[in-house]
């Protein structure tokens, strides 16, 4: 593990994209920022995807994260929602990959487990635990930004483990790990 790095955590969504940043110095984490991109006022799904891509690039260019942790879409019953979430995650990942930043994907249960010790914890329980861990004075109105912060903290706790989820260091690594998805 390097002496110092910045981890960007992203909770992708087409209504709200939450994100959080932590700085790791030696083996201790420090809170940097959390916020959200509110997309509720836009009707055009493709415009939302463009805005997610642009905001992710802006975060990367401003904060220069060394790694990105992203929450995997939740597998629900609504296929259309799942498709939209997958697209949101994909454009956020594409932004990171375009800057050659390593990306690791975490299942929601894995993030909850890393933060609270309970993979079935509520959003509120995760937020309260993060507030306590990082010394945050208040919680945001929407907890999507806390979910993004949770992805970053989960990544911090999983450093050095043999299996930490799906990781990609660039386009070529993504293609190599997903050869079955590439049309020939």
Backbone as a ProteinNet text record, in pm:
[ID]
protein_1_A
[PRIMARY]
XXXXXXXXXXXXXXXXXXXXXXXXXXXXXXXXXXXXXXXXXXXXXXXXXXXXXXXXXXXXXXXXXXXXXXXXXXXXXXXXXXXXXXXXXXXXXXXXXXXXXXXXXXXXXXXXXXXXXXXXXXXXXXXXXXXXXXXXXXXXXXXXXXXXXXXXXXXXXXXXXXXXXXXXXXXXXXXXXXXXXXXX
[TERTIARY]
84.8	0	89.5	60.2	141.8	121.5	215.4	210.7	89.5	53.1	-55.7	-132.4	-265.5	-347.9	-486.6	-556.1	-694	-783.9	-894.4	-992.4	-1123.3	-1174.5	-1304.9	-1405.7	-1510.5	-1618	-1740.2	-1803.7	-1919.8	-2037.1	-2152.9	-2279.9	-2355.8	-2348.6	-2409.4	-2561.4	-2621.4	-2766.9	-2809.1	-2926.6	-2975.2	-3069.1	-3098.2	-3173.8	-3076	-2992	-2886.6	-2762.2	-2648.2	-2520.3	-2449.5	-2422.3	-2352.2	-2203.9	-2121.8	-1978.2	-1914.1	-1804.3	-1728	-1581.3	-1499.8	-1354.7	-1288.9	-1194.3	-1112.1	-966.3	-884.7	-740.1	-683.2	-592.8	-527.8	-382.4	-342.2	-203.3	-152.2	-46.3	5.7	-110.1	-162.5	-273.8	-395.7	-406.4	-518.5	-595.5	-729.2	-810.2	-862.2	-876.1	-925.1	-1033	-1139.5	-1248.9	-1204.9	-1236.6	-1209.9	-1338.6	-1430	-1550.3	-1657.8	-1782.7	-1893.1	-1994.8	-2061.8	-2162.6	-2244.2	-2332.6	-2414.8	-2442	-2470.1	-2512.9	-2661.8	-2743.4	-2888.3	-2934.8	-2992.3	-3034.5	-3186.6	-3260	-3406.1	-3472.4	-3412.6	-3477.4	-3463.6	-3386.3	-3365.5	-3450.9	-3517.6	-3601.4	-3526.1	-3429.9	-3357.3	-3251.3	-3271.8	-3180.4	-3037.7	-3024.4	-2891	-2820.5	-2895.2	-2837.8	-2786.8	-2863.3	-2820.2	-2688	-2675.2	-2551	-2433.8	-2458.2	-2354.8	-2310.6	-2406.8	-2376.5	-2299.2	-2333.9	-2260.7	-2115.6	-2096	-1960.4	-1881.9	-1942.5	-1874.2	-1841.6	-1934	-1909.4	-1799.1	-1796.8	-1692.1	-1555.7	-1549.1	-1423.8	-1380.9	-1477.4	-1447.3	-1390.4	-1450.3	-1400.3	-1257.8	-1234.4	-1101.3	-999.4	-1033.8	-940.2	-915.6	-1012.3	-998.5	-921.4	-956.2	-902.5	-791.7	-774	-668.9	-668	-781.3	-783.6	-689	-632.3	-543.5	-623.2	-741.2	-826.9	-972.5	-1057.8	-1202.2	-1269.8	-1361.3	-1444.8	-1587.7	-1655.5	-1789.9	-1886.9	-2004.2	-2105.4	-2168.8	-2176	-2239.2	-2390	-2457.3	-2603.2	-2669.3	-2772.8	-2849.3	-2940	-2939.9	-3020.5	-3162.6	-3249.6	-3389.5	-3477.7	-3605.6	-3702.2	-3729.6	-3703.8	-3734.8	-3616.5	-3632.4	-3525	-3486.8	-3584	-3555	-3470.4	-3502	-3422.4	-3280.3	-3268.7	-3137.2	-3054.5	-3117.8	-3049.5	-3000.5	-3085.4	-3047.3	-2931.8	-2938.1	-2829.5	-2699.1	-2709.6	-2590.4	-2526.9	-2610.5	-2557.8	-2489.7	-2551.7	-2493.1	-2357.5	-2351.7	-2226	-2123.6	-2168.5	-2078.9	-2015.4	-2092.5	-2033.2	-1939.2	-1970.9	-1878.2	-1748.2	-1760	-1640.9	-1561.8	-1632.3	-1564.4	-1484.2	-1539	-1466.5	-1335.6	-1343.2	-1222.6	-1124.1	-1174.9	-1088.7	-1021.9	-1093.3	-1035.1	-916.7	-911.6	-799.3	-702.7	-727.1	-643.9	-631.7	-743.9	-748.1	-804.6	-737.1	-789.4	-926.3	-1017.2	-1154.4	-1184.6	-1246.9	-1292.2	-1440.5	-1513.3	-1658.1	-1693.7	-1786.1	-1828.8	-1980.2	-2025.1	-2168.4	-2216.5	-2341.1	-2394.2	-2378.7	-2402.3	-2390.3	-2246.1	-2151.3	-2009.7	-1972.8	-2024.3	-1998.1	-2058.9	-2184.1	-2250.3	-2176.2	-2129.8	-2055.7	-1924.5	-1853.5	-1725.9	-1744.3	-1854.8	-1878	-1939	-2042.4	-2118.8	-2099	-2043.3	-2033.4	-2159.5	-2256.6	-2384.1	-2418.4	-2419.4	-2449	-2591.9	-2678.9	-2818.6	-2850	-2748.3	-2768.3	-2846.9	-2918.4	-2995	-2900.9	-2948.6	-2872.7	-2840.2	-2935.9	-2918	-2809.8	-2807.3	-2703.9	-2564.6	-2554.2	-2425.9	-2383.3	-2475.9	-2445.4	-2399.4	-2467.9	-2431.7	-2292.9	-2262.8	-2132.5	-2021.9	-2046.1	-1948.2	-1929.2	-2039.4	-2032.8	-1942.2	-1958.4	-1878.1	-1731.2	-1707.5	-1570.4	-1489.2	-1554.4	-1482.7	-1501.7	-1576.1	-1594.7	-1674.8	-1775.1	-1859.2	-1958.5	-1972.4	-2061.2	-2208.9	-2244.1	-2384.1	-2392.8	-2512.4	-2539	-2613.8	-2588.9	-2663.3	-2809.5	-2894.1	-3037.8	-3059	-2997.1	-3001.7	-2878.4	-2896.3	-2784.5	-2705.4	-2736	-2663.7	-2514.6	-2483.4	-2343	-2272.4	-2344.4	-2286.7	-2261.5	-2345.9	-2324	-2195.7	-2172.3	-2047.3	-1927.5	-1939.6	-1832.9	-1810.8	-1920.3	-1911.3	-1832.2	-1848.7	-1771.5	-1622	-1586.3	-1445.2	-1389	-1465.2	-1420.3	-1409.9	-1505.7	-1500.6	-1372.2	-1338	-1215.8	-1092.3	-1091.5	-981.1	-965.2	-1075.3	-1069.8	-1030.6	-1051.8	-1021.7	-885.3	-805.8	-672.4	-587.7	-512.5	-420.5	-483.5	-613.2	-679	-662.9	-659.4	-639.1	-754.6	-876.1	-992.9	-1071	-1075.4	-1147.4	-1253.7	-1294.6	-1396.1	-1335	-1412.1	-1363.8	-1285	-1160.8	-1076	-1032.7	-1026.9	-981.8	-882.9	-769.4	-669	-670.4	-750.9	-761.9	-847.4	-863.9	-948.7	-898.6	-766.9	-714.1	-738.6	-724.7	-751.3	-899.5	-986.3	-1129.6	-1164.5	-1112.2	-1139.7	-1086.7	-965	-903.7	-986.8	-1040.2	-1119.3	-1263.1	-1302.7	-1439.7	-1441.2	-1351.2	-1337.5	-1466.4	-1547.8	-1672.1	-1772	-1754	-1845.4	-1803.6	-1682.6	-1629.6	-1670.9	-1730.6	-1770	-1647.2	-1638	-1521.7	-1568
-118	0	124.6	218.6	339.2	424.2	515.4	600.3	693.7	744.5	841.9	824.8	826.3	819.4	873.7	902.6	951.1	848.2	817.2	721.7	795.7	785.6	840.2	726.2	742.1	643.4	698.7	614	658.6	562.5	621.2	548.5	596.7	521	569	564.4	658.4	660.8	761.5	740.2	834.4	939	927.9	1030.9	1114.8	1044.1	1108.8	1021.5	1083.4	1014.1	1068.3	980.5	1022.7	992.5	1078.6	1050.9	1101.4	1036.5	1076.2	1052.8	1134.2	1124	1112.2	1018.7	1007.3	1010.1	1054.8	1054	951.3	869.1	769.4	812.2	828.3	862.3	751.5	685.1	564.8	466.2	433	338.6	399.5	531.2	601.3	678.7	679	751.2	881.4	979.7	1111.7	1152.3	1211.4	1259.7	1382.3	1384	1500.5	1571.7	1497.7	1562.1	1458.4	1503.1	1422.8	1517.6	1470.2	1552.2	1461.7	1522.3	1445.3	1528.3	1457.8	1519.1	1490.1	1594.6	1579.7	1586.1	1476.8	1465.6	1461	1485.1	1473	1569.1	1684.9	1786.2	1758.5	1657.8	1626.1	1506	1518.3	1409.2	1316.3	1370.3	1295.2	1204.8	1073.4	975	991.2	1021.2	1034.1	1160.8	1264.5	1385.3	1354.9	1276.8	1237.1	1161.1	1069.9	993.3	1085.2	1181.3	1279.3	1357.8	1400.8	1478	1394.6	1266.7	1176.7	1164.9	1145.7	1135	1263.9	1377.8	1506.4	1536	1505.7	1531.3	1440.3	1316.2	1223.8	1270.8	1315.8	1371	1493.5	1578.6	1698.7	1662.3	1562.5	1516.4	1462.3	1385.6	1328.1	1438.8	1533.7	1640.9	1736.1	1748.9	1837.1	1770.6	1645.5	1578.7	1477.3	1439.8	1345.8	1217.1	1145.6	1021.7	917.4	837.4	729.3	604.7	591.5	474.8	517	439.4	463.3	335.9	352.1	242.3	276.3	181.8	210.4	101.6	145.8	50.1	-15.3	-146.8	-222.7	-201.7	-204.3	-189.1	-298.5	-262	-356	-437.8	-568.3	-654.8	-661.3	-580	-576.1	-646.6	-628.1	-693.3	-613.2	-482.5	-397.3	-393.3	-457.3	-468.2	-331.6	-244.8	-112.3	-29.6	-35.6	36.7	-17.4	-148.3	-212.5	-169	-163	-120.7	23.8	111.8	252.6	266.3	192	196.6	143.9	38.4	-17.1	82.5	156.9	260.7	371.9	412.6	517.7	471.8	347.4	293.2	287.6	246.7	234.3	365.8	474.1	601.8	655.6	631.2	671.4	591.9	461.8	378.4	423.7	457.1	501.9	629.4	717.9	841.4	806.9	717.1	675.7	603.7	515	440.4	532.2	637.8	730.9	806.7	813.9	878.4	773.7	646.1	532.1	518.7	536.6	520.6	381.5	304.5	172.1	182.6	94.4	94.5	-41.3	-39.6	-162.7	-148.3	-253.8	-255.9	-337.9	-286.7	-355.7	-370.3	-487.8	-512.8	-431.9	-384.6	-307.9	-380.9	-510.8	-587.5	-588.9	-593.4	-593.3	-458.1	-350.1	-216.9	-206.4	-248.9	-244	-328.4	-445.4	-534.6	-469.1	-405.2	-340.8	-226.1	-154.3	-35.6	-72.8	-157.6	-183.7	-324	-414.6	-553.6	-632.3	-567.2	-630.4	-599	-700.7	-682.7	-641	-648.5	-607.9	-477	-400.9	-274.5	-176.9	-86.7	15.7	128.1	210	328	417.9	431.8	517	462.5	329.8	269.6	290.2	273.1	294.4	440	532	674.8	712.1	662.2	692.5	637.4	517.6	458.2	539.3	580.4	662.8	797.7	854.3	980.8	965.9	857.4	830.9	805.4	721.2	685.9	806.6	894.3	1004	1139.1	1138.3	1260.4	1367.8	1325.9	1422.6	1485.1	1616.8	1686.5	1662.3	1663.9	1644.9	1545.9	1495.3	1407.8	1486.8	1456.1	1524.4	1480.5	1562.9	1531.9	1400.2	1389	1264.2	1182.2	1052.5	968.6	907.6	947.6	892.7	927.4	1048.7	1086.2	1000.3	961.3	873	734	692	563.1	567.4	680.1	696.3	695	765.9	767.1	625.8	553.1	414.5	325.9	346.5	268.3	295.7	422.9	459.3	395.3	400.9	343.9	191.1	129.1	-15.6	-51.2	26.5	1.9	14.5	115.3	132.5	7.4	-44.1	-161.2	-288.4	-291	-410.7	-405.2	-303.2	-292.1	-410.8	-465	-572.3	-709.2	-716.5	-847.6	-910.5	-1041.7	-1111.1	-1085.8	-1095.7	-1075.3	-955.5	-848.2	-728.3	-686.4	-774.9	-738.1	-728.6	-679.2	-663.6	-535.2	-544.1	-426	-411.4	-287.5	-257.2	-142.8	-156.3	-49.8	33.6	-2.2	72.8	-5.2	51.7	-12.4	-151.3	-165.2	-295.5	-401.2	-362.4	-456.9	-494.3	-395.8	-422.6	-521.5	-496.6	-585.1	-724.6	-733.5	-863.4	-943.2	-876.8	-945.3	-972.7	-915.5	-931.9	-975.9	-1066.7	-1109.9	-1164.8	-1230.8	-1288	-1181.7	-1059.3	-951	-874.6	-899.3	-826.5	-897.6	-820.4	-877	-888.7	-999.9	-1020.6	-1031.2
0	0	0	-87.7	-95.1	30	54.7	173.2	174	54.6	47.4	-82.9	-73.7	-194.9	-166.6	-276.1	-268.5	-335	-268.7	-321.8	-344.9	-467	-503.5	-500.6	-421.1	-415.5	-486.3	-567.4	-645.3	-625.3	-599.1	-597.8	-720.7	-831.1	-955.4	-949.8	-1017.9	-1026.4	-1131.1	-1188.9	-1290	-1229.6	-1101.2	-1031.4	-948.7	-871.4	-792.9	-799.7	-832.9	-825.4	-701.6	-606.4	-486	-498.1	-437.4	-438.6	-310.5	-275.3	-157.7	-183.7	-122	-137.1	-0.1	8.2	127.9	86.9	180.2	160.6	257.1	208.5	291.3	308.3	432.7	464.3	555.4	507.6	572.2	578	693.5	698.4	766.5	758.8	821.2	714.9	727.8	629.4	687.5	596.2	632.3	532.7	583.7	499.8	421.2	291.1	207.5	168.4	105	52.1	23.6	27.9	-23.1	-81.4	-184.1	-250.1	-340.9	-415.7	-509.3	-633.4	-737.5	-863	-873.7	-864.2	-867.9	-1013.4	-1059.6	-1199.6	-1215.2	-1105.4	-1108.6	-1206.3	-1226.7	-1311.1	-1461.1	-1496.8	-1639.2	-1679.2	-1792.9	-1843.1	-1938.1	-2010.4	-2112.6	-2048.2	-2062.7	-2002.9	-2056	-2183.5	-2243	-2193.7	-2167.7	-2109.5	-1968.2	-1892.2	-1758.5	-1764.6	-1860	-1874.2	-1907.6	-1994	-2030.7	-1907.6	-1826.7	-1706.2	-1603.2	-1591.1	-1500.9	-1546.4	-1676	-1731.2	-1704	-1735.1	-1718.6	-1572.1	-1480.8	-1338.4	-1285.9	-1332.2	-1289	-1338.4	-1462.8	-1517.5	-1436.1	-1404.2	-1325.4	-1187.6	-1121.9	-992.3	-1005.2	-1110.4	-1133.2	-1157.2	-1243.2	-1277.1	-1159.9	-1069.4	-953.5	-839.2	-809.4	-690.1	-718.6	-843	-884.2	-801.1	-798	-719.8	-780.5	-692.2	-735.6	-769.7	-708.8	-730.7	-720.2	-787	-780.3	-731.9	-636.1	-588.4	-628	-691.4	-740.4	-694.3	-653.4	-610.2	-731.3	-728.4	-837.1	-830.9	-945.8	-944.7	-862.3	-789.8	-709.1	-799.8	-783.3	-868.1	-814.1	-870.8	-829.1	-930.7	-913.6	-1002.2	-1128.4	-1125.2	-1238.8	-1336	-1449.2	-1547.9	-1605.3	-1628.9	-1684.1	-1587.7	-1459.4	-1359.7	-1355.1	-1362.1	-1360.4	-1481.3	-1596.5	-1718.3	-1704.8	-1653.3	-1635.6	-1536.2	-1426.5	-1328.1	-1387.1	-1465.4	-1531.7	-1626.3	-1696.7	-1787.2	-1707.4	-1596.6	-1512.1	-1458.9	-1412.9	-1364.3	-1477.4	-1594.3	-1709.3	-1750.8	-1752.9	-1794.2	-1686.2	-1558.1	-1451.2	-1463.1	-1491.2	-1509.4	-1632.3	-1739.4	-1862.3	-1836.2	-1753.4	-1719.1	-1647.8	-1550.9	-1479.1	-1568.4	-1651.9	-1742.8	-1844.7	-1885.6	-1983.1	-1923.2	-1790.2	-1720.6	-1663.6	-1698.9	-1657.6	-1506.2	-1438.5	-1293.1	-1262.6	-1178.7	-1142.7	-1075.4	-1116.8	-1065.7	-1003.8	-887.3	-824.3	-794.9	-826.2	-811.8	-687.5	-606.8	-485.2	-483	-443	-425	-304.1	-307.9	-194.6	-60	-57.5	67.4	118.7	27	66.7	129.7	73.6	128.8	268.4	282.1	412.3	515.4	473.8	562.8	607.8	515	548.2	646.3	634.9	718.8	854.2	851.1	974	1031.2	951.8	995.7	966	899.5	867	721.4	636.5	494.9	466.3	566.4	549.8	622.1	658.2	729.3	642.2	706.7	635	590.5	496.6	452.5	572.1	661.8	778.8	872	890.1	975.1	915.3	784.3	715.9	731	709.2	718.9	859.3	961.6	1100.4	1134.9	1086.2	1112.9	1044.1	919.4	848	918.7	966.4	1039.6	1161.5	1233.6	1352.2	1316.2	1216.2	1174.6	1130.2	1052.2	988.4	1058.3	1169.2	1246.5	1175	1097.8	1026.7	1124.9	1119.7	1212.9	1182.3	1053.9	1014.9	898.9	878.3	764.7	658.3	530.6	424.2	422.8	362	351.8	276.7	159.9	82.8	120.3	133.1	176.6	61.4	-62.7	-177.7	-172	-124.7	-113.6	-8.6	96	198.1	140.2	45.6	-20.5	-104.2	-170.3	-245.6	-152.4	-39.9	60.6	115.5	133.5	181.2	86.9	-43.8	-141.5	-126.1	-104.3	-85.7	41.1	151	277.9	267.5	201.5	178.2	104.1	3.3	-73.6	16.5	101.9	197.3	283.3	337	424.4	349.2	220.2	141.8	73.7	100.9	42.6	86.4	-7.9	24.6	33.3	19.5	20.4	-116.5	-120.3	-246.8	-342.4	-293.4	-379.5	-329.7	-408.4	-365.4	-465.5	-549.5	-648	-786	-878.5	-1015.2	-1026	-1071.3	-1086.3	-1231	-1275.1	-1410.1	-1402.5	-1471.9	-1469.7	-1596.6	-1692.5	-1816.8	-1915.2	-2032.9	-2134.5	-2169.9	-2187.5	-2229.1	-2121.4	-1993.8	-1885.2	-1881	-1903.7	-1904.3	-2016.1	-2136.2	-2250.3	-2223.2	-2169.4	-2142.5	-2041.1	-1939	-1836.8	-1881.5	-1993.5	-2043.1	-2188.9	-2224.8	-2364.6	-2423.9	-2341.7	-2392.1	-2435.5	-2385.3	-2417.6	-2543.2	-2591.5	-2706.6	-2835.3	-2926.6	-3056.2	-3144.2	-3213.6	-3301.1	-3444
[MASK]
++++++++++++++++++++++++++++++++++++++++++++++++++++++++++++++++++++++++++++++++++++++++++++++++++++++++++++++++++++++++++++++++++++++++++++++++++++++++++++++++++++++++++++++++++++++++

